PDB file of C-alpha atoms in Angstrom:
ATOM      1  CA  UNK A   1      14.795 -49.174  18.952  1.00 54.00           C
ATOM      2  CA  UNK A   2      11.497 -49.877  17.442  1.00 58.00           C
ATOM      3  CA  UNK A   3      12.922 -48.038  14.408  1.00 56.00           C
ATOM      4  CA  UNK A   4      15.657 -49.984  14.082  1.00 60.00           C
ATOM      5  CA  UNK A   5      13.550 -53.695  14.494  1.00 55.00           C
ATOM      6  CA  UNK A   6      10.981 -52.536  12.186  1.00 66.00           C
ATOM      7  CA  UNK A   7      13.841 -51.907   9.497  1.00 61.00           C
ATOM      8  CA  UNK A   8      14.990 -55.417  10.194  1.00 63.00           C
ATOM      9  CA  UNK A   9      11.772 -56.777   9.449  1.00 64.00           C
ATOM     10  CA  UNK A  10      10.821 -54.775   6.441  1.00 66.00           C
ATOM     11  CA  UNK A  11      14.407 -56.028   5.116  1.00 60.00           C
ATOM     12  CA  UNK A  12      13.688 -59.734   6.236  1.00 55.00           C
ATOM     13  CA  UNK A  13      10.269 -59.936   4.779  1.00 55.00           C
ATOM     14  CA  UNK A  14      11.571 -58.090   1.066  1.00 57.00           C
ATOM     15  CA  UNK A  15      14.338 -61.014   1.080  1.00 58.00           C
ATOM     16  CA  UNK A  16      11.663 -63.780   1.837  1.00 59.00           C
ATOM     17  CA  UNK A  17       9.133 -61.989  -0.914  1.00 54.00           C
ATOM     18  CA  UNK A  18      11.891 -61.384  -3.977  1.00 52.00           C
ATOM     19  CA  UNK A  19      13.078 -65.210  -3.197  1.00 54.00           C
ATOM     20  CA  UNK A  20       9.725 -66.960  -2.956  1.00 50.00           C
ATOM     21  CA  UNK A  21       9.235 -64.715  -6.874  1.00 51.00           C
ATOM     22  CA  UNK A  22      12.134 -66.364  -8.205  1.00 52.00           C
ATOM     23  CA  UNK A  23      11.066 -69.645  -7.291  1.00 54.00           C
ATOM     24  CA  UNK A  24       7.545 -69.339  -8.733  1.00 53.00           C
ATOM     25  CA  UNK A  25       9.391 -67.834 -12.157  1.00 55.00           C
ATOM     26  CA  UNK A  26      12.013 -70.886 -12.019  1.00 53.00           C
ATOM     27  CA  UNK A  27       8.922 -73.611 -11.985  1.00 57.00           C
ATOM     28  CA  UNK A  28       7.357 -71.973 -14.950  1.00 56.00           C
ATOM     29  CA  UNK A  29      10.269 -73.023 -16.986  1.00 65.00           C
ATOM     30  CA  UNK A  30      11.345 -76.139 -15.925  1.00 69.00           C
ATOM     31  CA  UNK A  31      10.734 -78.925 -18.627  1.00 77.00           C
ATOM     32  CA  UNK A  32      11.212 -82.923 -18.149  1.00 81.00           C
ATOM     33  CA  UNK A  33      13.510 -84.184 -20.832  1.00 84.00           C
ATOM     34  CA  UNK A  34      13.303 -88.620 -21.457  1.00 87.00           C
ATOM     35  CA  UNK A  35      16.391 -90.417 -20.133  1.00 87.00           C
ATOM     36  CA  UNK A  36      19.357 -91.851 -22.597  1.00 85.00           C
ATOM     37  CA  UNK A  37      21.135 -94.638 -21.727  1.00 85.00           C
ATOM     38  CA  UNK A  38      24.720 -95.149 -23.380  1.00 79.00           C
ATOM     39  CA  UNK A  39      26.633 -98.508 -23.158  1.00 75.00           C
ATOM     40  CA  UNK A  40      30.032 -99.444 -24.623  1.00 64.00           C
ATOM     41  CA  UNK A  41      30.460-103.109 -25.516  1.00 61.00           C
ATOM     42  CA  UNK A  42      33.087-105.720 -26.816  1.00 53.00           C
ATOM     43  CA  UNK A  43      37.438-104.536 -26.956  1.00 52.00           C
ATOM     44  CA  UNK A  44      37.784-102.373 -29.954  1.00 58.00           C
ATOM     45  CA  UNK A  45      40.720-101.286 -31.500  1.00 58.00           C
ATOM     46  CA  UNK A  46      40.377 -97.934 -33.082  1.00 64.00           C
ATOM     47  CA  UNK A  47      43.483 -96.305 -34.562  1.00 71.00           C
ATOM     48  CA  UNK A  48      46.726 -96.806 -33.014  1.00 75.00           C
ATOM     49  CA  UNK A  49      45.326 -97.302 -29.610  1.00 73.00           C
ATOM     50  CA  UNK A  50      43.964-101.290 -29.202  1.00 75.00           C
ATOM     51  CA  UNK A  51      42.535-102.364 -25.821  1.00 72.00           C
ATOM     52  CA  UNK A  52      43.026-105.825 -25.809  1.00 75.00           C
ATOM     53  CA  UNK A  53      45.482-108.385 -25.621  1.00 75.00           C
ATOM     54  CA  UNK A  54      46.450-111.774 -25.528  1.00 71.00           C
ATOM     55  CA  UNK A  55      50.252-111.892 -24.587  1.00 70.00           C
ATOM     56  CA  UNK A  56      49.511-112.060 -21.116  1.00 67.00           C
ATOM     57  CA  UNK A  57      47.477-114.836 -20.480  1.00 68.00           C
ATOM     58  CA  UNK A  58      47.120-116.591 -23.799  1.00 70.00           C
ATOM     59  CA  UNK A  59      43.618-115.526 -24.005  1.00 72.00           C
ATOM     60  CA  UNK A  60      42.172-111.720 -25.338  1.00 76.00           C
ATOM     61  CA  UNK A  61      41.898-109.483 -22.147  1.00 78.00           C
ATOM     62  CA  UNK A  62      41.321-105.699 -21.781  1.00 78.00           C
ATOM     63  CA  UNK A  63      44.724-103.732 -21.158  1.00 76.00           C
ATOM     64  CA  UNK A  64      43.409-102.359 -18.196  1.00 74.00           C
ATOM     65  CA  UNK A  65      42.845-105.745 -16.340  1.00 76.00           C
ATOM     66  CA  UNK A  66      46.254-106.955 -16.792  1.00 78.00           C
ATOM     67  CA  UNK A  67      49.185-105.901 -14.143  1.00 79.00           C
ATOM     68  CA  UNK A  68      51.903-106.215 -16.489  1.00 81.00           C
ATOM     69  CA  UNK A  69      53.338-103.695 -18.998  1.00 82.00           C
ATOM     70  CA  UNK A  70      52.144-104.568 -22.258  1.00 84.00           C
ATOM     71  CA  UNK A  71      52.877-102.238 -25.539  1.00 85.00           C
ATOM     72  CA  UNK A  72      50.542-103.057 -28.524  1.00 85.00           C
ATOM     73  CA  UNK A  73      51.892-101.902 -32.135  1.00 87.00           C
ATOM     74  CA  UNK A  74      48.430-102.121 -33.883  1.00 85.00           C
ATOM     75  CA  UNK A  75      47.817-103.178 -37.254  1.00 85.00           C
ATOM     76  CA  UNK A  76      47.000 -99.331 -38.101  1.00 87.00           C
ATOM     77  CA  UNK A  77      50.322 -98.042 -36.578  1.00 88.00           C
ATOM     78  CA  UNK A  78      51.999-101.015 -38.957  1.00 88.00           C
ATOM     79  CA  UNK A  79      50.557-100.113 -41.711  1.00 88.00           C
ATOM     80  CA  UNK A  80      51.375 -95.903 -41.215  1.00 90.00           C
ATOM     81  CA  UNK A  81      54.766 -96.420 -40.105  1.00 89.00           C
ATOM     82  CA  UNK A  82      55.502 -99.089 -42.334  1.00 89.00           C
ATOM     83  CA  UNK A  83      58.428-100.959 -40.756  1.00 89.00           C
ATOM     84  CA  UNK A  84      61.012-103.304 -42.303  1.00 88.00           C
ATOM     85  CA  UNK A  85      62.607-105.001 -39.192  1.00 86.00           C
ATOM     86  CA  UNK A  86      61.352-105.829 -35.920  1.00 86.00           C
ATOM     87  CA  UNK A  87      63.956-103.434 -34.351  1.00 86.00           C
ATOM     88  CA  UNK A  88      61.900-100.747 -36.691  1.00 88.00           C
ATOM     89  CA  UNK A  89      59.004-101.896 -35.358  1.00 88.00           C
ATOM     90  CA  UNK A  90      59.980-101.095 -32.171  1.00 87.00           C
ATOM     91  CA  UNK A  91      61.702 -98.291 -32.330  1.00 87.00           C
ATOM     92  CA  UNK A  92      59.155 -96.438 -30.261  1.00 87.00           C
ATOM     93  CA  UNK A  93      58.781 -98.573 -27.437  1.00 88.00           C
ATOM     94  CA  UNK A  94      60.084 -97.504 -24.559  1.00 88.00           C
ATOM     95  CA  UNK A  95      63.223-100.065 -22.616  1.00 86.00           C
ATOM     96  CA  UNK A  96      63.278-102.163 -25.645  1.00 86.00           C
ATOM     97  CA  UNK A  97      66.612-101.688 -28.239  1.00 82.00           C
ATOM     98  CA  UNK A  98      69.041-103.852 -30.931  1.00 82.00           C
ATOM     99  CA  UNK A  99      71.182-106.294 -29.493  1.00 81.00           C
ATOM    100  CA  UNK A 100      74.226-108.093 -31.685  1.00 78.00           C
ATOM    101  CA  UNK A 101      72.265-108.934 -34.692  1.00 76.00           C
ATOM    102  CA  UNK A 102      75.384-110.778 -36.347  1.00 77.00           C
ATOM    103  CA  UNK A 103      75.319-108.494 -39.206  1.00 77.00           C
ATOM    104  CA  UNK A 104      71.545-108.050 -39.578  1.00 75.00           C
ATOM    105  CA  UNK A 105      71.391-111.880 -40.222  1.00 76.00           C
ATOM    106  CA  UNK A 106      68.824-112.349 -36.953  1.00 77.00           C
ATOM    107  CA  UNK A 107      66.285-110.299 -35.176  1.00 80.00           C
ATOM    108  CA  UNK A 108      68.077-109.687 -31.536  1.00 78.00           C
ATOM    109  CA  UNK A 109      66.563-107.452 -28.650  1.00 82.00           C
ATOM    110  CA  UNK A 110      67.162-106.276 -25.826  1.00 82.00           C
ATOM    111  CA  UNK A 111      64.454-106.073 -23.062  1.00 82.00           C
ATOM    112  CA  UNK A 112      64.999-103.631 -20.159  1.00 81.00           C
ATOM    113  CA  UNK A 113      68.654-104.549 -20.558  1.00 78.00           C
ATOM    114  CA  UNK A 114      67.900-108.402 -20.803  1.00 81.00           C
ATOM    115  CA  UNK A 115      68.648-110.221 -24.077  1.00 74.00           C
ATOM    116  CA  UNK A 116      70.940-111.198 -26.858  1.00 71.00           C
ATOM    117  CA  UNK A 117      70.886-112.244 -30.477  1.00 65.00           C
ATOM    118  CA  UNK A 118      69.183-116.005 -29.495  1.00 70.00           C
ATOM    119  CA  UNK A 119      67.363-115.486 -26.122  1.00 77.00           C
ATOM    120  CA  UNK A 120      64.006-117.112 -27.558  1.00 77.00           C
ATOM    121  CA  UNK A 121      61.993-114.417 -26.346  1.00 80.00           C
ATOM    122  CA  UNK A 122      60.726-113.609 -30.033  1.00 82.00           C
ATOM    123  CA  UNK A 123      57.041-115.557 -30.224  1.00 82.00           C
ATOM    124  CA  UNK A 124      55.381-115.947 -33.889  1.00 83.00           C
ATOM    125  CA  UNK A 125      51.783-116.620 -33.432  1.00 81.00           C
ATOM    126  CA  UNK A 126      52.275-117.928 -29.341  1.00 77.00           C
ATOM    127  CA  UNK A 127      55.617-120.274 -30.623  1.00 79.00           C
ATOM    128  CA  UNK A 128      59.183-120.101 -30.272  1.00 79.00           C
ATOM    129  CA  UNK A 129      60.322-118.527 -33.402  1.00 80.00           C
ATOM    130  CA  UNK A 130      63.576-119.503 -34.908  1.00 74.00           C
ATOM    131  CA  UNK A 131      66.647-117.564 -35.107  1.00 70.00           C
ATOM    132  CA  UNK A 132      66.344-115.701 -38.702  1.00 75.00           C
ATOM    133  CA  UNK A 133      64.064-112.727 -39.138  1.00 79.00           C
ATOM    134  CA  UNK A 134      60.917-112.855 -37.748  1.00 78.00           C
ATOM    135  CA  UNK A 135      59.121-108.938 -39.056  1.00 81.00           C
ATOM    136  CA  UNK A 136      57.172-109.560 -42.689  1.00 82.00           C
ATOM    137  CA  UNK A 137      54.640-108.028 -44.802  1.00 81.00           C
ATOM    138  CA  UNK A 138      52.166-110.506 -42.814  1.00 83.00           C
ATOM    139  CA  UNK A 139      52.579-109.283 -39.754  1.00 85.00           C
ATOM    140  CA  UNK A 140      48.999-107.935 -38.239  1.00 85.00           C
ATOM    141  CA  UNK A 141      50.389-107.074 -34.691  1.00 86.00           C
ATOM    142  CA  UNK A 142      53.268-107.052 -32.315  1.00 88.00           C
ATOM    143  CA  UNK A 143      53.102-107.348 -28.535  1.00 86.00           C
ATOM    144  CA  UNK A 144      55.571-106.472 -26.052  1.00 87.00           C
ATOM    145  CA  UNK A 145      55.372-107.955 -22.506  1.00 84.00           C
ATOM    146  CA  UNK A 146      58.045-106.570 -20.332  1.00 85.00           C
ATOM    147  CA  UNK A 147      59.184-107.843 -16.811  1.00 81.00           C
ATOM    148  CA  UNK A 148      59.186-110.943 -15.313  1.00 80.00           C
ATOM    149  CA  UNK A 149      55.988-111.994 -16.533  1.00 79.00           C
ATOM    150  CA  UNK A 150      58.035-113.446 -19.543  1.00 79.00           C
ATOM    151  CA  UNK A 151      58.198-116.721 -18.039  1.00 78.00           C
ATOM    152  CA  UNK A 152      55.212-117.791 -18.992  1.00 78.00           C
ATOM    153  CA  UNK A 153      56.505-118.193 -22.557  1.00 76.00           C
ATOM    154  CA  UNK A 154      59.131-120.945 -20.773  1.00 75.00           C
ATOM    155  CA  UNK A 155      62.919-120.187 -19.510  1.00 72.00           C
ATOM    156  CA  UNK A 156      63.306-116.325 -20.526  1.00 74.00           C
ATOM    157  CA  UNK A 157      65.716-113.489 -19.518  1.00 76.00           C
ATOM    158  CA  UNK A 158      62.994-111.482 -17.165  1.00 79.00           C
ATOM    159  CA  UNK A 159      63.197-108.402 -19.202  1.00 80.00           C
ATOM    160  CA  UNK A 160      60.199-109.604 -21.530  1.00 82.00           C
ATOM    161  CA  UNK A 161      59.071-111.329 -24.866  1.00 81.00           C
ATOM    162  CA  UNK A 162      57.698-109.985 -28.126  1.00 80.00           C
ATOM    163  CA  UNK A 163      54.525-111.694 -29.692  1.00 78.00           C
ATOM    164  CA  UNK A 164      54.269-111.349 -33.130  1.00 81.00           C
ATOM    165  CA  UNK A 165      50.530-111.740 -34.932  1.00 82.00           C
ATOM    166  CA  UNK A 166      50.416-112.661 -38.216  1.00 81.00           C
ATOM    167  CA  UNK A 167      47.599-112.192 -39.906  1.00 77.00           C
ATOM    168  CA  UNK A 168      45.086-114.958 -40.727  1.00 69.00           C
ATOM    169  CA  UNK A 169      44.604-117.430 -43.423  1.00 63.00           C
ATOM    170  CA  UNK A 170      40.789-118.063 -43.797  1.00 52.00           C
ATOM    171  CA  UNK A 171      41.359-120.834 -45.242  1.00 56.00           C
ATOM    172  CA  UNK A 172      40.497-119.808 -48.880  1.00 56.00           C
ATOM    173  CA  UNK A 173      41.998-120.716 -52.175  1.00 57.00           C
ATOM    174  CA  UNK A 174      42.346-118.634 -54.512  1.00 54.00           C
ATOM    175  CA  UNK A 175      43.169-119.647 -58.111  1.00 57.00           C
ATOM    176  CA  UNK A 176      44.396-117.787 -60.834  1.00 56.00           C
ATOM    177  CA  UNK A 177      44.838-118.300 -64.250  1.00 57.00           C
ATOM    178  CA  UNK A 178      45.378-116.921 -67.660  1.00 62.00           C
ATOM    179  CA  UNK A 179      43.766-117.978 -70.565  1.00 69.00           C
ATOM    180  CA  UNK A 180      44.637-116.683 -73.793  1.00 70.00           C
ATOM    181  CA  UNK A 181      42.911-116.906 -77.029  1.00 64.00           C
TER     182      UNK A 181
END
């Protein structure tokens, strides 16, 4: 018996000597390093993917703080795909196709199954746009808000609207001439 306790001990006390060896060889290499702090500011668009928006509430919000479904086309995604219609445009986006466009003479889409060739629910710049064809080679960015949150553009079918950005005019004149001699 005494045998057998003094092997337990001579095994305990090994364990307890090889781990407290390891520990003194694991301080001798342990360094401090300084601490970085990273911070991401401001909504950025970057690519296709934009994270802010403005159909919702009329005012530029993150995408991820807004409870509606929103699909941004950005201005990069424009320019790559380069589209001629609206219905191009939005070819991608998902519950959104071409209603009766009277024979191409009128941008007309269909929301979730809601809409028809003069359903108002086409927005240039935050306004009602009129009937004719709304898509141009100034357009910056289109928004699609889907659901029932459409009403806040006034009486809508509740499938959803499509805001369309066009780009800004800073104002600036530019002049050109030709002078000969």
């Amino acid at each position: 018996m005494n045998f057998k306790l003094s092997l337990v001990y001579t095994a305990l006390f090994a364990g307890i000597s090889v781990s407290a060896l390891a520990e003194t060889r694991h301080k001798a290499n342990t360094e401090t390093i300084e601490q970085i702090n990273v911070q991401d500011t401001g909504i950025k668009q970057n690519g296709y993917q934009t994270t802010g928006t403005s159909v919702v509430s009329k005012a530029e919000v993150p995408v991820f703080d807004t409870p509606n479904t929103v699909n941004i086309l950005s201005t990069k995604l424009l320019e790559d795909r380069k589209p001629e219609s609206l219905i191009d445009a939005l070819y991608n986006v998902s519950g959104v196709s071409q209603a009766n466009t009277l024979g191409g003479m009128f941008d007309a889409i269909q929301k979730r199954g809601f809409g028809r060739n003069r359903d108002n629910s086409i927005m240039r710049n935050g306004l009602q746009a009129g009937p004719a064809k709304n898509f141009s080679a100034t357009t910056e960015t289109v928004e699609v808000l889907k659901g029932p949150a459409s009403v806040l553009y006034g009486i809508q079918d509740p499938g959803g609207v499509e805001l369309i950005s066009l780009l800004k005019n800073h104002n600036k004149r530019h002049v050109m001439s030709l002078v000969e001699p």
